[in-house]
mmCIF file with all atom_site columns, C-alpha atoms in Angstrom:
data_model
loop_
_atom_site.group_PDB
_atom_site.id
_atom_site.type_symbol
_atom_site.label_atom_id
_atom_site.label_alt_id
_atom_site.label_comp_id
_atom_site.label_asym_id
_atom_site.label_entity_id
_atom_site.label_seq_id
_atom_site.pdbx_PDB_ins_code
_atom_site.Cartn_x
_atom_site.Cartn_y
_atom_site.Cartn_z
_atom_site.occupancy
_atom_site.B_iso_or_equiv
_atom_site.pdbx_formal_charge
_atom_site.auth_seq_id
_atom_site.auth_comp_id
_atom_site.auth_asym_id
_atom_site.auth_atom_id
_atom_site.pdbx_PDB_model_num
ATOM 1   C CA . MET A 1 1   ? -22.868 6.379   -7.279  1.00 57.00 ? 10  MET A CA 1
ATOM 2   C CA . GLY A 1 2   ? -23.247 2.631   -7.698  1.00 62.00 ? 11  GLY A CA 1
ATOM 3   C CA . LEU A 1 3   ? -20.551 -0.016  -7.705  1.00 59.00 ? 12  LEU A CA 1
ATOM 4   C CA . LYS A 1 4   ? -20.710 -0.377  -11.474 1.00 56.00 ? 13  LYS A CA 1
ATOM 5   C CA . ALA A 1 5   ? -20.067 3.334   -11.949 1.00 59.00 ? 14  ALA A CA 1
ATOM 6   C CA . LYS A 1 6   ? -17.201 3.287   -9.423  1.00 55.00 ? 15  LYS A CA 1
ATOM 7   C CA . LEU A 1 7   ? -15.453 0.487   -11.281 1.00 57.00 ? 16  LEU A CA 1
ATOM 8   C CA . LYS A 1 8   ? -15.470 2.536   -14.488 1.00 58.00 ? 17  LYS A CA 1
ATOM 9   C CA . PHE A 1 9   ? -12.513 4.787   -13.727 1.00 53.00 ? 18  PHE A CA 1
ATOM 10  C CA . GLU A 1 10  ? -11.185 7.068   -16.441 1.00 57.00 ? 19  GLU A CA 1
ATOM 11  C CA . ASP A 1 11  ? -7.864  5.321   -16.055 1.00 62.00 ? 20  ASP A CA 1
ATOM 12  C CA . GLY A 1 12  ? -7.287  2.096   -14.196 1.00 82.00 ? 21  GLY A CA 1
ATOM 13  C CA . GLY A 1 13  ? -4.376  3.428   -12.150 1.00 86.00 ? 22  GLY A CA 1
ATOM 14  C CA . ILE A 1 14  ? -6.344  4.353   -9.047  1.00 88.00 ? 23  ILE A CA 1
ATOM 15  C CA . LEU A 1 15  ? -8.169  1.022   -9.145  1.00 89.00 ? 24  LEU A CA 1
ATOM 16  C CA . THR A 1 16  ? -4.837  -0.789  -9.604  1.00 91.00 ? 25  THR A CA 1
ATOM 17  C CA . ALA A 1 17  ? -3.361  1.089   -6.640  1.00 92.00 ? 26  ALA A CA 1
ATOM 18  C CA . SER A 1 18  ? -6.409  0.177   -4.556  1.00 93.00 ? 27  SER A CA 1
ATOM 19  C CA . VAL A 1 19  ? -6.033  -3.495  -5.447  1.00 94.00 ? 28  VAL A CA 1
ATOM 20  C CA . PHE A 1 20  ? -2.296  -3.334  -4.683  1.00 95.00 ? 29  PHE A CA 1
ATOM 21  C CA . TYR A 1 21  ? -2.867  -1.925  -1.199  1.00 95.00 ? 30  TYR A CA 1
ATOM 22  C CA . ALA A 1 22  ? -5.666  -4.427  -0.523  1.00 97.00 ? 31  ALA A CA 1
ATOM 23  C CA . VAL A 1 23  ? -3.473  -7.378  -1.543  1.00 96.00 ? 32  VAL A CA 1
ATOM 24  C CA . VAL A 1 24  ? -0.591  -6.067  0.566   1.00 95.00 ? 33  VAL A CA 1
ATOM 25  C CA . GLY A 1 25  ? -2.919  -5.683  3.551   1.00 95.00 ? 34  GLY A CA 1
ATOM 26  C CA . VAL A 1 26  ? -4.160  -9.249  3.218   1.00 96.00 ? 35  VAL A CA 1
ATOM 27  C CA . ILE A 1 27  ? -0.604  -10.572 2.807   1.00 93.00 ? 36  ILE A CA 1
ATOM 28  C CA . CYS A 1 28  ? 0.436   -8.711  5.959   1.00 91.00 ? 37  CYS A CA 1
ATOM 29  C CA . PHE A 1 29  ? -2.357  -10.385 7.919   1.00 92.00 ? 38  PHE A CA 1
ATOM 30  C CA . VAL A 1 30  ? -1.445  -13.796 6.502   1.00 92.00 ? 39  VAL A CA 1
ATOM 31  C CA . VAL A 1 31  ? 2.182   -13.300 7.537   1.00 89.00 ? 40  VAL A CA 1
ATOM 32  C CA . LEU A 1 32  ? 1.016   -12.146 10.964  1.00 89.00 ? 41  LEU A CA 1
ATOM 33  C CA . ALA A 1 33  ? -1.170  -15.244 11.318  1.00 90.00 ? 42  ALA A CA 1
ATOM 34  C CA . ILE A 1 34  ? 1.434   -17.831 10.299  1.00 91.00 ? 43  ILE A CA 1
ATOM 35  C CA . THR A 1 35  ? 4.325   -16.421 12.313  1.00 85.00 ? 44  THR A CA 1
ATOM 36  C CA . ASP A 1 36  ? 4.427   -16.611 16.073  1.00 78.00 ? 45  ASP A CA 1
ATOM 37  C CA . LEU A 1 37  ? 7.022   -13.892 16.502  1.00 76.00 ? 46  LEU A CA 1
ATOM 38  C CA . GLY A 1 38  ? 4.604   -11.179 17.608  1.00 71.00 ? 47  GLY A CA 1
ATOM 39  C CA . LEU A 1 39  ? 5.171   -8.919  14.623  1.00 81.00 ? 48  LEU A CA 1
ATOM 40  C CA . ILE A 1 40  ? 2.773   -6.159  15.594  1.00 87.00 ? 49  ILE A CA 1
ATOM 41  C CA . HIS A 1 41  ? 4.241   -3.757  13.036  1.00 88.00 ? 50  HIS A CA 1
ATOM 42  C CA . ILE A 1 42  ? 3.176   -6.123  10.244  1.00 90.00 ? 51  ILE A CA 1
ATOM 43  C CA . GLY A 1 43  ? -0.385  -6.002  11.557  1.00 90.00 ? 52  GLY A CA 1
ATOM 44  C CA . LEU A 1 44  ? -0.300  -2.206  11.723  1.00 93.00 ? 53  LEU A CA 1
ATOM 45  C CA . LEU A 1 45  ? 1.001   -2.053  8.164   1.00 94.00 ? 54  LEU A CA 1
ATOM 46  C CA . GLY A 1 46  ? -1.819  -4.394  7.115   1.00 93.00 ? 55  GLY A CA 1
ATOM 47  C CA . VAL A 1 47  ? -4.503  -2.257  8.773   1.00 95.00 ? 56  VAL A CA 1
ATOM 48  C CA . ILE A 1 48  ? -3.219  0.965   7.221   1.00 96.00 ? 57  ILE A CA 1
ATOM 49  C CA . SER A 1 49  ? -2.833  -0.712  3.809   1.00 96.00 ? 58  SER A CA 1
ATOM 50  C CA . LEU A 1 50  ? -6.438  -1.935  3.902   1.00 96.00 ? 59  LEU A CA 1
ATOM 51  C CA . ALA A 1 51  ? -7.651  1.503   4.983   1.00 96.00 ? 60  ALA A CA 1
ATOM 52  C CA . THR A 1 52  ? -5.685  3.027   2.123   1.00 95.00 ? 61  THR A CA 1
ATOM 53  C CA . ALA A 1 53  ? -7.218  0.569   -0.341  1.00 95.00 ? 62  ALA A CA 1
ATOM 54  C CA . TYR A 1 54  ? -10.693 1.503   0.907   1.00 94.00 ? 63  TYR A CA 1
ATOM 55  C CA . GLY A 1 55  ? -9.925  5.220   0.654   1.00 92.00 ? 64  GLY A CA 1
ATOM 56  C CA . LEU A 1 56  ? -8.587  4.885   -2.878  1.00 90.00 ? 65  LEU A CA 1
ATOM 57  C CA . PHE A 1 57  ? -11.571 2.831   -3.977  1.00 90.00 ? 66  PHE A CA 1
ATOM 58  C CA . ARG A 1 58  ? -14.002 5.338   -2.486  1.00 88.00 ? 67  ARG A CA 1
ATOM 59  C CA . ARG A 1 59  ? -11.834 8.278   -3.676  1.00 87.00 ? 68  ARG A CA 1
ATOM 60  C CA . ARG A 1 60  ? -11.552 9.893   -0.274  1.00 88.00 ? 69  ARG A CA 1
ATOM 61  C CA . SER A 1 61  ? -9.379  12.997  0.071   1.00 84.00 ? 70  SER A CA 1
ATOM 62  C CA . TRP A 1 62  ? -7.677  11.718  3.254   1.00 90.00 ? 71  TRP A CA 1
ATOM 63  C CA . THR A 1 63  ? -6.211  8.814   1.310   1.00 90.00 ? 72  THR A CA 1
ATOM 64  C CA . LEU A 1 64  ? -3.210  10.837  0.152   1.00 89.00 ? 73  LEU A CA 1
ATOM 65  C CA . TRP A 1 65  ? -2.005  11.130  3.753   1.00 92.00 ? 74  TRP A CA 1
ATOM 66  C CA . SER A 1 66  ? -2.530  7.415   4.256   1.00 93.00 ? 75  SER A CA 1
ATOM 67  C CA . VAL A 1 67  ? -0.537  6.632   1.108   1.00 94.00 ? 76  VAL A CA 1
ATOM 68  C CA . PHE A 1 68  ? 2.370   8.735   2.374   1.00 94.00 ? 77  PHE A CA 1
ATOM 69  C CA . ALA A 1 69  ? 2.222   7.067   5.795   1.00 94.00 ? 78  ALA A CA 1
ATOM 70  C CA . VAL A 1 70  ? 2.329   3.625   4.191   1.00 94.00 ? 79  VAL A CA 1
ATOM 71  C CA . ALA A 1 71  ? 5.240   4.668   1.963   1.00 95.00 ? 80  ALA A CA 1
ATOM 72  C CA . ILE A 1 72  ? 7.276   5.852   4.933   1.00 96.00 ? 81  ILE A CA 1
ATOM 73  C CA . MET A 1 73  ? 6.448   2.742   6.957   1.00 94.00 ? 82  MET A CA 1
ATOM 74  C CA . VAL A 1 74  ? 7.333   0.441   4.054   1.00 93.00 ? 83  VAL A CA 1
ATOM 75  C CA . THR A 1 75  ? 10.598  2.275   3.447   1.00 95.00 ? 84  THR A CA 1
ATOM 76  C CA . VAL A 1 76  ? 11.676  1.834   7.060   1.00 94.00 ? 85  VAL A CA 1
ATOM 77  C CA . PHE A 1 77  ? 10.450  -1.772  7.186   1.00 91.00 ? 86  PHE A CA 1
ATOM 78  C CA . ALA A 1 78  ? 12.111  -2.801  3.911   1.00 91.00 ? 87  ALA A CA 1
ATOM 79  C CA . ALA A 1 79  ? 15.369  -1.026  4.739   1.00 92.00 ? 88  ALA A CA 1
ATOM 80  C CA . SER A 1 80  ? 15.615  -2.724  8.123   1.00 91.00 ? 89  SER A CA 1
ATOM 81  C CA . MET A 1 81  ? 14.719  -6.119  6.653   1.00 88.00 ? 90  MET A CA 1
ATOM 82  C CA . LEU A 1 82  ? 17.313  -5.720  3.930   1.00 90.00 ? 91  LEU A CA 1
ATOM 83  C CA . TYR A 1 83  ? 19.934  -4.620  6.440   1.00 91.00 ? 92  TYR A CA 1
ATOM 84  C CA . PHE A 1 84  ? 19.419  -7.582  8.761   1.00 89.00 ? 93  PHE A CA 1
ATOM 85  C CA . ILE A 1 85  ? 19.047  -10.353 6.168   1.00 85.00 ? 94  ILE A CA 1
ATOM 86  C CA . ILE A 1 86  ? 21.486  -9.216  3.498   1.00 85.00 ? 95  ILE A CA 1
ATOM 87  C CA . GLY A 1 87  ? 23.092  -12.204 1.853   1.00 83.00 ? 96  GLY A CA 1
ATOM 88  C CA . SER A 1 88  ? 21.180  -14.828 3.819   1.00 87.00 ? 97  SER A CA 1
ATOM 89  C CA . ASN A 1 89  ? 17.862  -15.084 1.960   1.00 85.00 ? 98  ASN A CA 1
ATOM 90  C CA . VAL A 1 90  ? 17.829  -13.889 -1.640  1.00 91.00 ? 99  VAL A CA 1
ATOM 91  C CA . LEU A 1 91  ? 14.107  -14.522 -2.144  1.00 91.00 ? 100 LEU A CA 1
ATOM 92  C CA . VAL A 1 92  ? 13.123  -12.281 0.767   1.00 87.00 ? 101 VAL A CA 1
ATOM 93  C CA . GLU A 1 93  ? 15.572  -9.615  -0.417  1.00 91.00 ? 102 GLU A CA 1
ATOM 94  C CA . VAL A 1 94  ? 14.074  -9.580  -3.914  1.00 93.00 ? 103 VAL A CA 1
ATOM 95  C CA . ALA A 1 95  ? 10.558  -9.485  -2.470  1.00 91.00 ? 104 ALA A CA 1
ATOM 96  C CA . MET A 1 96  ? 11.431  -6.547  -0.197  1.00 92.00 ? 105 MET A CA 1
ATOM 97  C CA . VAL A 1 97  ? 13.025  -4.589  -3.035  1.00 94.00 ? 106 VAL A CA 1
ATOM 98  C CA . ALA A 1 98  ? 10.027  -5.263  -5.308  1.00 95.00 ? 107 ALA A CA 1
ATOM 99  C CA . TYR A 1 99  ? 7.629   -4.260  -2.503  1.00 94.00 ? 108 TYR A CA 1
ATOM 100 C CA . LEU A 1 100 ? 9.572   -1.072  -1.839  1.00 94.00 ? 109 LEU A CA 1
ATOM 101 C CA . ILE A 1 101 ? 9.764   -0.070  -5.497  1.00 96.00 ? 110 ILE A CA 1
ATOM 102 C CA . SER A 1 102 ? 6.108   -0.813  -6.220  1.00 95.00 ? 111 SER A CA 1
ATOM 103 C CA . THR A 1 103 ? 4.996   1.077   -3.113  1.00 95.00 ? 112 THR A CA 1
ATOM 104 C CA . TRP A 1 104 ? 6.901   4.167   -4.190  1.00 96.00 ? 113 TRP A CA 1
ATOM 105 C CA . ILE A 1 105 ? 5.597   3.876   -7.759  1.00 95.00 ? 114 ILE A CA 1
ATOM 106 C CA . PHE A 1 106 ? 2.008   3.822   -6.480  1.00 94.00 ? 115 PHE A CA 1
ATOM 107 C CA . THR A 1 107 ? 2.768   6.643   -4.038  1.00 94.00 ? 116 THR A CA 1
ATOM 108 C CA . VAL A 1 108 ? 4.052   8.879   -6.820  1.00 94.00 ? 117 VAL A CA 1
ATOM 109 C CA . TYR A 1 109 ? 1.116   7.910   -9.034  1.00 93.00 ? 118 TYR A CA 1
ATOM 110 C CA . VAL A 1 110 ? -1.504  8.677   -6.392  1.00 90.00 ? 119 VAL A CA 1
ATOM 111 C CA . ALA A 1 111 ? 0.215   11.963  -5.567  1.00 89.00 ? 120 ALA A CA 1
ATOM 112 C CA . ALA A 1 112 ? 0.158   12.895  -9.250  1.00 89.00 ? 121 ALA A CA 1
ATOM 113 C CA . LYS A 1 113 ? -3.542  12.012  -9.550  1.00 85.00 ? 122 LYS A CA 1
ATOM 114 C CA . ARG A 1 114 ? -4.594  13.584  -6.247  1.00 82.00 ? 123 ARG A CA 1
ATOM 115 C CA . LYS A 1 115 ? -7.184  15.805  -7.954  1.00 81.00 ? 124 LYS A CA 1
ATOM 116 C CA . LYS A 1 116 ? -9.224  12.675  -8.735  1.00 75.00 ? 125 LYS A CA 1
ATOM 117 C CA . LEU A 1 117 ? -9.440  11.857  -5.029  1.00 72.00 ? 126 LEU A CA 1
ATOM 118 C CA . GLU A 1 118 ? -11.370 14.995  -4.146  1.00 69.00 ? 127 GLU A CA 1
ATOM 119 C CA . PHE A 1 119 ? -15.103 15.130  -4.671  1.00 55.00 ? 128 PHE A CA 1
#
């Protein structure tokens, strides 16, 4: 199947989820590069997010497990960030809540469309 045929999904949800995870992975690596705090967990989240984006784009069956792993990691990461910075930085709080909500929306969507991931 060529690239042109892969980009013609029946619905754009899987492609949107793939783009979301790819953008999140790149953002994680950018944050890792500009901070000197040694945030290894951000790098791990970036690697798994990029692998998830690849799996969704290629419609691999293992992607569902990767999506759930990312959702759990993001939930723990966002909850700890919100706990430690509550009231001090509103922009980061809003970004974490938006990241958490969008991750769970895409997790539920991919779980609902899991039949499209199997060849």
